[in-house]
PDB file of C-alpha atoms and ligand atoms in Angstrom:
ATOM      1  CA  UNK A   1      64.203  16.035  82.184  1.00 76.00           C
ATOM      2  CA  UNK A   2      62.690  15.810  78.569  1.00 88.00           C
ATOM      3  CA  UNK A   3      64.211  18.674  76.643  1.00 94.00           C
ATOM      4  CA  UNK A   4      60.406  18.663  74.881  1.00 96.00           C
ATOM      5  CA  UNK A   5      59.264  19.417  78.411  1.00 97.00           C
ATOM      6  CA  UNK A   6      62.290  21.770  79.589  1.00 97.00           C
ATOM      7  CA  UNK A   7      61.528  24.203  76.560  1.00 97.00           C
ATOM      8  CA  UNK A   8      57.687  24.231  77.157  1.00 98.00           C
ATOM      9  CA  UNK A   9      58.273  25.439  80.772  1.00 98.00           C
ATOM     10  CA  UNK A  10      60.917  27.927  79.387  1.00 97.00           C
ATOM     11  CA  UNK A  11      58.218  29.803  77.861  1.00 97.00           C
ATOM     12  CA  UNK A  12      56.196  30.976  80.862  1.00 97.00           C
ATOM     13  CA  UNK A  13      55.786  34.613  80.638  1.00 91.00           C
ATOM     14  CA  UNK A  14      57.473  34.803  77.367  1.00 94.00           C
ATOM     15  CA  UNK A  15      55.987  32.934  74.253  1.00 96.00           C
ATOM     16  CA  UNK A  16      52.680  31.751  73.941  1.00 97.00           C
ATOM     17  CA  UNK A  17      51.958  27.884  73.965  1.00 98.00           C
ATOM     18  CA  UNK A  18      49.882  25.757  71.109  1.00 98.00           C
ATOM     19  CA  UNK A  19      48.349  23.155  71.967  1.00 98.00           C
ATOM     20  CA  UNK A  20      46.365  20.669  70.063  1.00 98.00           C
ATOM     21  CA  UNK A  21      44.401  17.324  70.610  1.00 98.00           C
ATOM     22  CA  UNK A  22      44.877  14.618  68.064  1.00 98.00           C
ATOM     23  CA  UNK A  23      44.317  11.138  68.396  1.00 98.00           C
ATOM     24  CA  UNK A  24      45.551   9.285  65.563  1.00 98.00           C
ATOM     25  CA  UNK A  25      48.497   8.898  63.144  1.00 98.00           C
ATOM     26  CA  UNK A  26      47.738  10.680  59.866  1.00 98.00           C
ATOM     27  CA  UNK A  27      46.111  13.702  61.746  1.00 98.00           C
ATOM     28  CA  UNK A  28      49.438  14.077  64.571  1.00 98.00           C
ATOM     29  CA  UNK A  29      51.459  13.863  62.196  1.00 98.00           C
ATOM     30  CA  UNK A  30      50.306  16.872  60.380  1.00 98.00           C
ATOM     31  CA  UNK A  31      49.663  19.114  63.299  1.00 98.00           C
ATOM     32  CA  UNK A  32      53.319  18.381  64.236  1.00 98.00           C
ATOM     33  CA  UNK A  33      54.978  19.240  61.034  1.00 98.00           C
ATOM     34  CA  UNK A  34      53.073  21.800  61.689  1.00 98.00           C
ATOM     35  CA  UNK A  35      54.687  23.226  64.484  1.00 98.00           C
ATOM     36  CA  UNK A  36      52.030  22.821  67.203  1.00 98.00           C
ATOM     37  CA  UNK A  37      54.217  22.888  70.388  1.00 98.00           C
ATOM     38  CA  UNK A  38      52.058  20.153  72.472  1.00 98.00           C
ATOM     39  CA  UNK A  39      49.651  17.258  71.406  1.00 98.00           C
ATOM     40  CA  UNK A  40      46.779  15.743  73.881  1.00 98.00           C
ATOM     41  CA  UNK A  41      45.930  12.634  73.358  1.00 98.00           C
ATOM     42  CA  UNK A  42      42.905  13.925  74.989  1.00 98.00           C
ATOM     43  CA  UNK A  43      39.921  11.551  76.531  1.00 98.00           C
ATOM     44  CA  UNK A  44      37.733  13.680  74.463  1.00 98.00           C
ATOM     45  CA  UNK A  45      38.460  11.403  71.841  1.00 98.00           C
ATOM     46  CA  UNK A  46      35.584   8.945  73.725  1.00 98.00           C
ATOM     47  CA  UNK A  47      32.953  11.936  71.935  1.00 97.00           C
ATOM     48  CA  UNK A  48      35.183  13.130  68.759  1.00 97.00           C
ATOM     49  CA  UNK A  49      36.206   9.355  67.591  1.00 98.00           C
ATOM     50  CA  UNK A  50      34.231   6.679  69.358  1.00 98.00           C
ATOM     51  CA  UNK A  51      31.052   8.723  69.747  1.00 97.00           C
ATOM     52  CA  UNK A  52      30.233   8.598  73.115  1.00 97.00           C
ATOM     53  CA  UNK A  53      27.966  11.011  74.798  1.00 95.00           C
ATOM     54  CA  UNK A  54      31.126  12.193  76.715  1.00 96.00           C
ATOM     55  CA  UNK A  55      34.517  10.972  78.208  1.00 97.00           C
ATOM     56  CA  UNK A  56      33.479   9.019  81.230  1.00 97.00           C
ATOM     57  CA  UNK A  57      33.417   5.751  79.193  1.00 98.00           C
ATOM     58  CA  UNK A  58      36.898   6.152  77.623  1.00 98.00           C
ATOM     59  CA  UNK A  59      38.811   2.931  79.297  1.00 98.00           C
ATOM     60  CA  UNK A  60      42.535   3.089  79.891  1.00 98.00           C
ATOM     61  CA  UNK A  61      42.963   0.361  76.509  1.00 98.00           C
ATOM     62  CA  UNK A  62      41.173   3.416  74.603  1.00 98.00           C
ATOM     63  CA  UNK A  63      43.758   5.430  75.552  1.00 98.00           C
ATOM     64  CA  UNK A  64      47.173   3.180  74.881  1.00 98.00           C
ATOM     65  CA  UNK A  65      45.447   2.829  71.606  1.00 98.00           C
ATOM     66  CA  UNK A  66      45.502   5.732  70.393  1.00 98.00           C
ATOM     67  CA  UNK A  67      48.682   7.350  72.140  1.00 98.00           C
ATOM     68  CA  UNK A  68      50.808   4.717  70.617  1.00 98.00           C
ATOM     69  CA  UNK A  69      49.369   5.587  67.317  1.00 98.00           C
ATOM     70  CA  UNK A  70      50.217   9.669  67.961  1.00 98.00           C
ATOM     71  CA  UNK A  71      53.727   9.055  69.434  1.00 98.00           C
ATOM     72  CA  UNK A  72      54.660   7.900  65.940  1.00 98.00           C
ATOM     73  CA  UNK A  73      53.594  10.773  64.524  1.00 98.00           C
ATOM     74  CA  UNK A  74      55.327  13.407  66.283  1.00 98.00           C
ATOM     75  CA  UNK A  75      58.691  14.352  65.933  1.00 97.00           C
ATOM     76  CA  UNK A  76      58.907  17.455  67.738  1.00 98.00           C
ATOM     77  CA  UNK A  77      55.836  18.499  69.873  1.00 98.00           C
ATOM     78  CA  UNK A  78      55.276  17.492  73.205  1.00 98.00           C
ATOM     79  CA  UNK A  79      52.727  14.399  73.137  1.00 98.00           C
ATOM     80  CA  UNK A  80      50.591  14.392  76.641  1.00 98.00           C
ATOM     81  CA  UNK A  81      48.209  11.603  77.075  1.00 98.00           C
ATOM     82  CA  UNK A  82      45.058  12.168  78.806  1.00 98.00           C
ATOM     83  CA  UNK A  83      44.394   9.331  82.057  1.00 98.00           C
ATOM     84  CA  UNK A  84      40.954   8.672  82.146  1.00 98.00           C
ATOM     85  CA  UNK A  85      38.171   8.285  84.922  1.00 98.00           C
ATOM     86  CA  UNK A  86      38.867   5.789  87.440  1.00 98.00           C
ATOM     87  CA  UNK A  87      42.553   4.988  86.401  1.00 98.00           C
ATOM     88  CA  UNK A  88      44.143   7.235  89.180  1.00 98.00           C
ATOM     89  CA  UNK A  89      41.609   6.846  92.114  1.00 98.00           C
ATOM     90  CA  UNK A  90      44.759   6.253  94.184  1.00 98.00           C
ATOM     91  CA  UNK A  91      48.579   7.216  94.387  1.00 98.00           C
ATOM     92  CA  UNK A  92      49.946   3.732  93.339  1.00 98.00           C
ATOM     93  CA  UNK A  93      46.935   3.243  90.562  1.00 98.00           C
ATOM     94  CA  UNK A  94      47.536   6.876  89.425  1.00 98.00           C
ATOM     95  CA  UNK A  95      51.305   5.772  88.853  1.00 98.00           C
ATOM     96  CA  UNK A  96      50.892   2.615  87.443  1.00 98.00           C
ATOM     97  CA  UNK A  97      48.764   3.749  84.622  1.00 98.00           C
ATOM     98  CA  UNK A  98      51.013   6.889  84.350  1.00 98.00           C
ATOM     99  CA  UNK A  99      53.810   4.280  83.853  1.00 98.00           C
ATOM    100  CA  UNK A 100      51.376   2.349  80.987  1.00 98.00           C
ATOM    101  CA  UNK A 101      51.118   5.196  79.158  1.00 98.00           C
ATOM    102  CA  UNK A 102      54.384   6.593  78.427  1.00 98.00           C
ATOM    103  CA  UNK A 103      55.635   2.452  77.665  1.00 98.00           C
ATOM    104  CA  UNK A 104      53.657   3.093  74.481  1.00 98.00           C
ATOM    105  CA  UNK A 105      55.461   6.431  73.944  1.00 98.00           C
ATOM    106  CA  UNK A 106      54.099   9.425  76.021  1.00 98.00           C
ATOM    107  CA  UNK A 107      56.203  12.276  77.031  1.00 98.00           C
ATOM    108  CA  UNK A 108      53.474  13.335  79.729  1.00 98.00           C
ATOM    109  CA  UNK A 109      50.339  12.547  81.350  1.00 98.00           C
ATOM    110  CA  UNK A 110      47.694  14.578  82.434  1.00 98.00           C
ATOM    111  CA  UNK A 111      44.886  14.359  84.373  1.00 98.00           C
ATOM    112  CA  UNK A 112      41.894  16.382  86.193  1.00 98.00           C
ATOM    113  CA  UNK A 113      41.663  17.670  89.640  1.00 98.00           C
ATOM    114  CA  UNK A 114      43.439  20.151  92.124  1.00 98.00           C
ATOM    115  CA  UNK A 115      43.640  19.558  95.727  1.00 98.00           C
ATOM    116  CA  UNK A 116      41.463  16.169  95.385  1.00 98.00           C
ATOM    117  CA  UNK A 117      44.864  14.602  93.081  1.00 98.00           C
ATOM    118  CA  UNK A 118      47.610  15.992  94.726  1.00 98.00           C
ATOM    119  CA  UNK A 119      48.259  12.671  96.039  1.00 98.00           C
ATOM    120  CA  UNK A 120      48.124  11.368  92.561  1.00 98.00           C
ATOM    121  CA  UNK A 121      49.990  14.144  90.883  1.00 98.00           C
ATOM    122  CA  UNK A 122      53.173  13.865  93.615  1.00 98.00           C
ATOM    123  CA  UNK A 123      53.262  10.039  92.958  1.00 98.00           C
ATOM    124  CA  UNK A 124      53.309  10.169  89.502  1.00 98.00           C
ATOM    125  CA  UNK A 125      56.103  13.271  89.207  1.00 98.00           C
ATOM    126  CA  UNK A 126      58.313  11.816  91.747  1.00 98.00           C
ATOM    127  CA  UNK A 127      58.992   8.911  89.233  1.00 98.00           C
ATOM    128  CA  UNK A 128      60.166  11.320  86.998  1.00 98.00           C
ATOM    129  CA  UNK A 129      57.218  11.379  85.015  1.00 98.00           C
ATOM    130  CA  UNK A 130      55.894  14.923  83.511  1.00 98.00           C
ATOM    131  CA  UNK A 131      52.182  15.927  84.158  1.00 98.00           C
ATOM    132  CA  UNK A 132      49.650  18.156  82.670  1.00 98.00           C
ATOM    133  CA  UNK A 133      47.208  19.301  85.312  1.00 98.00           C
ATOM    134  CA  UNK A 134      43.470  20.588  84.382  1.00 98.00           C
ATOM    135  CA  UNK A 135      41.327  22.766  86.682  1.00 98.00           C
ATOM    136  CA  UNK A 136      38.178  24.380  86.453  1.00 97.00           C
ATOM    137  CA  UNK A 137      35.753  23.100  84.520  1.00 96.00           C
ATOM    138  CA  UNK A 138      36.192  18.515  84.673  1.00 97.00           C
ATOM    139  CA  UNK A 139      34.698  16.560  81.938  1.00 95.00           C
ATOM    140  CA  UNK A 140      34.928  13.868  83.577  1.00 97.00           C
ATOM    141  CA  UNK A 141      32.666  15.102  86.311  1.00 94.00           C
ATOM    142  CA  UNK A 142      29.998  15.995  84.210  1.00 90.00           C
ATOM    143  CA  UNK A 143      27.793  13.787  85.317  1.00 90.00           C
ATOM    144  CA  UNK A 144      27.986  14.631  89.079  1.00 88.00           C
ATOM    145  CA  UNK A 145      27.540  18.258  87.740  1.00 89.00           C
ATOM    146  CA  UNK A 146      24.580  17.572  86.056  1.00 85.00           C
ATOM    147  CA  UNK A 147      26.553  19.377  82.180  1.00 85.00           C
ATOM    148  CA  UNK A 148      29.148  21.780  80.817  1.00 89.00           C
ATOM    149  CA  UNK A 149      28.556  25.454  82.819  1.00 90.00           C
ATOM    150  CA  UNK A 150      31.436  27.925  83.254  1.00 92.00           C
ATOM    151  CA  UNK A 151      33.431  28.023  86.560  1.00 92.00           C
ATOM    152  CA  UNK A 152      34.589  30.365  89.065  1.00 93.00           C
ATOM    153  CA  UNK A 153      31.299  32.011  88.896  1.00 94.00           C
ATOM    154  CA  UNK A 154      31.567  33.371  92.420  1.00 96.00           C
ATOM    155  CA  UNK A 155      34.080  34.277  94.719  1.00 97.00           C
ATOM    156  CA  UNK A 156      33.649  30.537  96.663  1.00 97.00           C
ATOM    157  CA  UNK A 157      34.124  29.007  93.403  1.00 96.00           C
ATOM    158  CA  UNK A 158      37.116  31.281  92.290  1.00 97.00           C
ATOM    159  CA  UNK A 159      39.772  30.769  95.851  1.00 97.00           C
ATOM    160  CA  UNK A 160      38.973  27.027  95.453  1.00 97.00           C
ATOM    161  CA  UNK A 161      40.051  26.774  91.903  1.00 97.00           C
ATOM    162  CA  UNK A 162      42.771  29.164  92.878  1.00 98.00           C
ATOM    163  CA  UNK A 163      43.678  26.320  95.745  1.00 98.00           C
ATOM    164  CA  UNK A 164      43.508  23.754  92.902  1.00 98.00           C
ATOM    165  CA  UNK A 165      45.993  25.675  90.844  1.00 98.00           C
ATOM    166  CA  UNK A 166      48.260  25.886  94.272  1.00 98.00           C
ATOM    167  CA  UNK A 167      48.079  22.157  94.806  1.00 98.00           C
ATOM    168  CA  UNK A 168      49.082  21.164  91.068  1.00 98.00           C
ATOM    169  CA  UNK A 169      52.321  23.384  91.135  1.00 98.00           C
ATOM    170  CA  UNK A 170      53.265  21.675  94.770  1.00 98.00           C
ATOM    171  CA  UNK A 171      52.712  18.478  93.852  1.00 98.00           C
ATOM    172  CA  UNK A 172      55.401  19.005  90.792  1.00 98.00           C
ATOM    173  CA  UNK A 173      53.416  19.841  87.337  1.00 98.00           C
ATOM    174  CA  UNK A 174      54.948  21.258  84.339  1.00 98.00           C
ATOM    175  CA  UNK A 175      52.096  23.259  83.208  1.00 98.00           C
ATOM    176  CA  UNK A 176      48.256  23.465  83.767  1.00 98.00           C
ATOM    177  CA  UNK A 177      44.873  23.435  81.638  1.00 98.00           C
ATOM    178  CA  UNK A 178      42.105  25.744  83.033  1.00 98.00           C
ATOM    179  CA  UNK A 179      39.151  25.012  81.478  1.00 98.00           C
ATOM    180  CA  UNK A 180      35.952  27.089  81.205  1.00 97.00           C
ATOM    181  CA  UNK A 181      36.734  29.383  83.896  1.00 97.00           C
ATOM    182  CA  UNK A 182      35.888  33.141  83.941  1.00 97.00           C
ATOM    183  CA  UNK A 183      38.045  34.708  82.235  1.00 97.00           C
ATOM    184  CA  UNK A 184      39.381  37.026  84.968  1.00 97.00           C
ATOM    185  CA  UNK A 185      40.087  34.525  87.136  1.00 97.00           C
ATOM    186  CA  UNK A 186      42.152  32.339  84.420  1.00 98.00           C
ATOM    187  CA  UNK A 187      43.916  35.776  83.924  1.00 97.00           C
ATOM    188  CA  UNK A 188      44.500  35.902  87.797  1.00 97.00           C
ATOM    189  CA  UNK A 189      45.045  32.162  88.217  1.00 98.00           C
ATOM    190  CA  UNK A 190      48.062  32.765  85.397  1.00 98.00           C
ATOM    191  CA  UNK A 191      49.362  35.807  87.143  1.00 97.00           C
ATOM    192  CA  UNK A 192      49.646  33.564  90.260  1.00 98.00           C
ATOM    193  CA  UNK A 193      50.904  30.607  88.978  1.00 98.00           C
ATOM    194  CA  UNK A 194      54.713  29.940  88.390  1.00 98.00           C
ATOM    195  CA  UNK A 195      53.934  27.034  85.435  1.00 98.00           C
ATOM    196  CA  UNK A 196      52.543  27.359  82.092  1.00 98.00           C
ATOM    197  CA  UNK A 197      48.832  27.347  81.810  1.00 98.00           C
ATOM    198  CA  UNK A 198      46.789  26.523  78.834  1.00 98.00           C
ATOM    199  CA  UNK A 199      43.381  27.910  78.341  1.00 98.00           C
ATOM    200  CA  UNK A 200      39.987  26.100  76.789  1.00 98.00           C
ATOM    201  CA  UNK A 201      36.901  28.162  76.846  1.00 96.00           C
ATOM    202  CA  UNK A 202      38.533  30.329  79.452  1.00 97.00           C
ATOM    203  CA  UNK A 203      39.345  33.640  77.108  1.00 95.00           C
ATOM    204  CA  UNK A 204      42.027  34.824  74.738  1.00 94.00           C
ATOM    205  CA  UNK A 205      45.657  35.580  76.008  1.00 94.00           C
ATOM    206  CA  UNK A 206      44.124  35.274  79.445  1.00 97.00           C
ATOM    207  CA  UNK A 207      46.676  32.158  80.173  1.00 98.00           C
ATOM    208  CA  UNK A 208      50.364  31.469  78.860  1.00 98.00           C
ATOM    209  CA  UNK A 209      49.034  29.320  75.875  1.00 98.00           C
ATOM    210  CA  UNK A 210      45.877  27.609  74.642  1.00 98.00           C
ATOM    211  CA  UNK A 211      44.423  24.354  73.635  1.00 98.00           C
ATOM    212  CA  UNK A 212      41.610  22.970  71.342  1.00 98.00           C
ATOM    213  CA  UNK A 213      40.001  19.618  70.073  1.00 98.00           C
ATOM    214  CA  UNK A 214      40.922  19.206  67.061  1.00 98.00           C
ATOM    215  CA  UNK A 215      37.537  18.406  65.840  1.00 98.00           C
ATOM    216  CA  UNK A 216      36.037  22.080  66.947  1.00 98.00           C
ATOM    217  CA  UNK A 217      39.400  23.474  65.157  1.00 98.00           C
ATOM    218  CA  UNK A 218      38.707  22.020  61.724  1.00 98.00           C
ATOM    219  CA  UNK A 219      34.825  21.669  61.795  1.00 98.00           C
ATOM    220  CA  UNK A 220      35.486  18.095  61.592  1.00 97.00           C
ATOM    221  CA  UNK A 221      32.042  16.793  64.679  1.00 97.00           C
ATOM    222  CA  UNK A 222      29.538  19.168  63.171  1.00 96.00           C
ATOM    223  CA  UNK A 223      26.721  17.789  65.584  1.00 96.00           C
ATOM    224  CA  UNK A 224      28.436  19.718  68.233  1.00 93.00           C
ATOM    225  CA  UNK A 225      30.704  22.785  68.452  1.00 93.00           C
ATOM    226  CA  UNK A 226      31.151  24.320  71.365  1.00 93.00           C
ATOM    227  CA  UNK A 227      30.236  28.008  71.843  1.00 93.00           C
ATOM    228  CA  UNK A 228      34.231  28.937  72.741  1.00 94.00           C
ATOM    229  CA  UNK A 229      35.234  27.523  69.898  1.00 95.00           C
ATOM    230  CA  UNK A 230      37.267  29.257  66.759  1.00 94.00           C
ATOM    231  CA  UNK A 231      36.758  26.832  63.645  1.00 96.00           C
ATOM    232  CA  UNK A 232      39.443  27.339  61.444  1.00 97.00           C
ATOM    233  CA  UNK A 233      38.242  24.959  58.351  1.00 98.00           C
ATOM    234  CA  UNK A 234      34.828  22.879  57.674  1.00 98.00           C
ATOM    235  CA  UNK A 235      36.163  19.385  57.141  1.00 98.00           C
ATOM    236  CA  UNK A 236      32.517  17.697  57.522  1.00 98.00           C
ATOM    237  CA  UNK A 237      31.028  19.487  54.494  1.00 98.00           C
ATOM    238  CA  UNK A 238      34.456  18.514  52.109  1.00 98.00           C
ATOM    239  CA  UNK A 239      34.313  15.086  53.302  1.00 98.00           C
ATOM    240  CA  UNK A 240      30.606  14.889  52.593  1.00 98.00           C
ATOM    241  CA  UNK A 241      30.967  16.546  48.981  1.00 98.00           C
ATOM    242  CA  UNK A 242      34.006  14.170  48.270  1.00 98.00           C
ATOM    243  CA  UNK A 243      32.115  10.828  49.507  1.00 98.00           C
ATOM    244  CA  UNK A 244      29.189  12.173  47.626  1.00 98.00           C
ATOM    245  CA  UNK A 245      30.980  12.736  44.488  1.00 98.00           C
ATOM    246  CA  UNK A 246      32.727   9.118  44.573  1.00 98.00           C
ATOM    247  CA  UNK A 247      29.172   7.653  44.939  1.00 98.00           C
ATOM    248  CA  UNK A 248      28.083   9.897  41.972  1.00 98.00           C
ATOM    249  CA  UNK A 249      31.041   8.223  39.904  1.00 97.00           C
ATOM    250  CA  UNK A 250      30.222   4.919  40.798  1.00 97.00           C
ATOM    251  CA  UNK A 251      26.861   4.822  39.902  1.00 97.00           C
ATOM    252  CA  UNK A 252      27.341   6.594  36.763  1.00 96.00           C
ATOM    253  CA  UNK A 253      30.022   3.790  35.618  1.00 89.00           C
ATOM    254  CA  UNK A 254      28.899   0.604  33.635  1.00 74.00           C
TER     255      UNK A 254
HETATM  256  O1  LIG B   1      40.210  15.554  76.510  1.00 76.49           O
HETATM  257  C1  LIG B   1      40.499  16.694  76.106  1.00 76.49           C
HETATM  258  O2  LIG B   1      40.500  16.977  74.896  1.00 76.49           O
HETATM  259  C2  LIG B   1      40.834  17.708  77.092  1.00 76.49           C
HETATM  260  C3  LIG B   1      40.909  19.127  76.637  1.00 76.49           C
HETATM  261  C4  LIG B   1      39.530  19.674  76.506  1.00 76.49           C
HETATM  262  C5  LIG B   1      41.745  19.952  77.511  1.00 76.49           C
HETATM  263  O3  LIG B   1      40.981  17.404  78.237  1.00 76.49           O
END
């Protein structure tokens, strides 16, 4: 196994994971040297670089794209890259673009679902390939759901994403994303759960680690933020002040 990968699963229960999207050279590169831990190439990037209204359009070319790009960039964290809709309807399609994606230099793939993927998740590990899986709330169902709401609501909602969580961790995954979930169930999902999970919108130090777009992070998408997020920086308004000062200069020269 990937030492990357060994030391990330090392740290269940003991050291908190970080875990940041990126989705292109200059910007992976920096949140490596930074010491982020893990790096999604997340299908988010269909909204935060290619500005679609959300990730069901990302295409699996999208993807190889951009992971290539990342993998060049990091030294040291973990880079996962996200599969998007429709490239792991089956077992042997799930593998096969599993397969695609680390040839351009992926240490792991991850994609959404619980008991619906286990099929796809057990195909893709039993090549020897690590996966990231992500419960709770699916972006790439947001269309069947009709938006973004918060999971495990009810009890209903909670056992089944507690079942999805169960049927992740049989089918071999190294660690888990729980996304927009009530908080106390992410808390219980992590008590239950013998691999890493990493929380989005679903609490603090409720699961073993977090992750965030790295847009939301640095204030860098400023026509939408979601309400979890923690922005750490407000890129938009220095790149406008910068782009606005270089036009200033330009005009003003003869
Ligand atoms: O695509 C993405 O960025 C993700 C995270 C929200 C977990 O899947």
């Amino acid at each position: 196994m990937n030492s990357k990968i060994a030391a990330i699963i090392a740290r269940k229960g003991k050291a908190p994971v970080a875990e940041l999207t990126a989705y292109d050279y200059p910007t992976a590169r920096l949140a490596d040297e930074a010491g982020v831990d893990m790096i999604l190439v997340g299908d988010s990037l269909g909204m935060v670089m290619l500005g679609y209204p959300d990730t069901t359009h990302v295409t699996l070319a999208h993807m190889l794209h951009h992971v290539e790009a990342v993998a060049r960039a990091a030294k040291s964290a973990v880079v996962i890259a996200d599969m998007p809709i429709h490239t792991y309807d089956t077992p042997e399609q799930a593998l096969q673009t599993a397969q695609a994606l680390m040839a351009v230099g992926a240490d792991a793939v991850k994609l959404e679902g619980g008991v619906a993927v286990e099929a796809q998740i057990k195909a893709i590990t039993r090549a020897g390939i690590p996966v990231q899986g992500h419960i709770g709330l699916l972006p790439q169902k947001v269309k069947e759901e009709g938006g973004y709401r918060m999971h495990g609501k009810t009890d209903e909602e909670a056992a089944a994403i507690m079942r999805d969580m169960e049927a992740v961790v049989r089918a071999g995954a190294f660690s888990l994303v729980i996304e927009c979930t009530r908080h106390s169930v992410a808390k219980e999902i992590t008590k239950a759960c013998p691999i890493v999970t990493i929380g989005i919108g679903a609490g603090r130090g409720t699961c073993d680690g977090e992750v965030a777009v790295f847009h939301d992070l640095v204030g860098g998408y400023p026509w939408f933020t979601p309400s979890f997020a923690r922005p750490k920086a407000d890129i938009a308004t220095e790149i406008t002040r910068a782009v606005k000062e270089y036009i200033s200069e330009v005009q003003q020269s003869e």
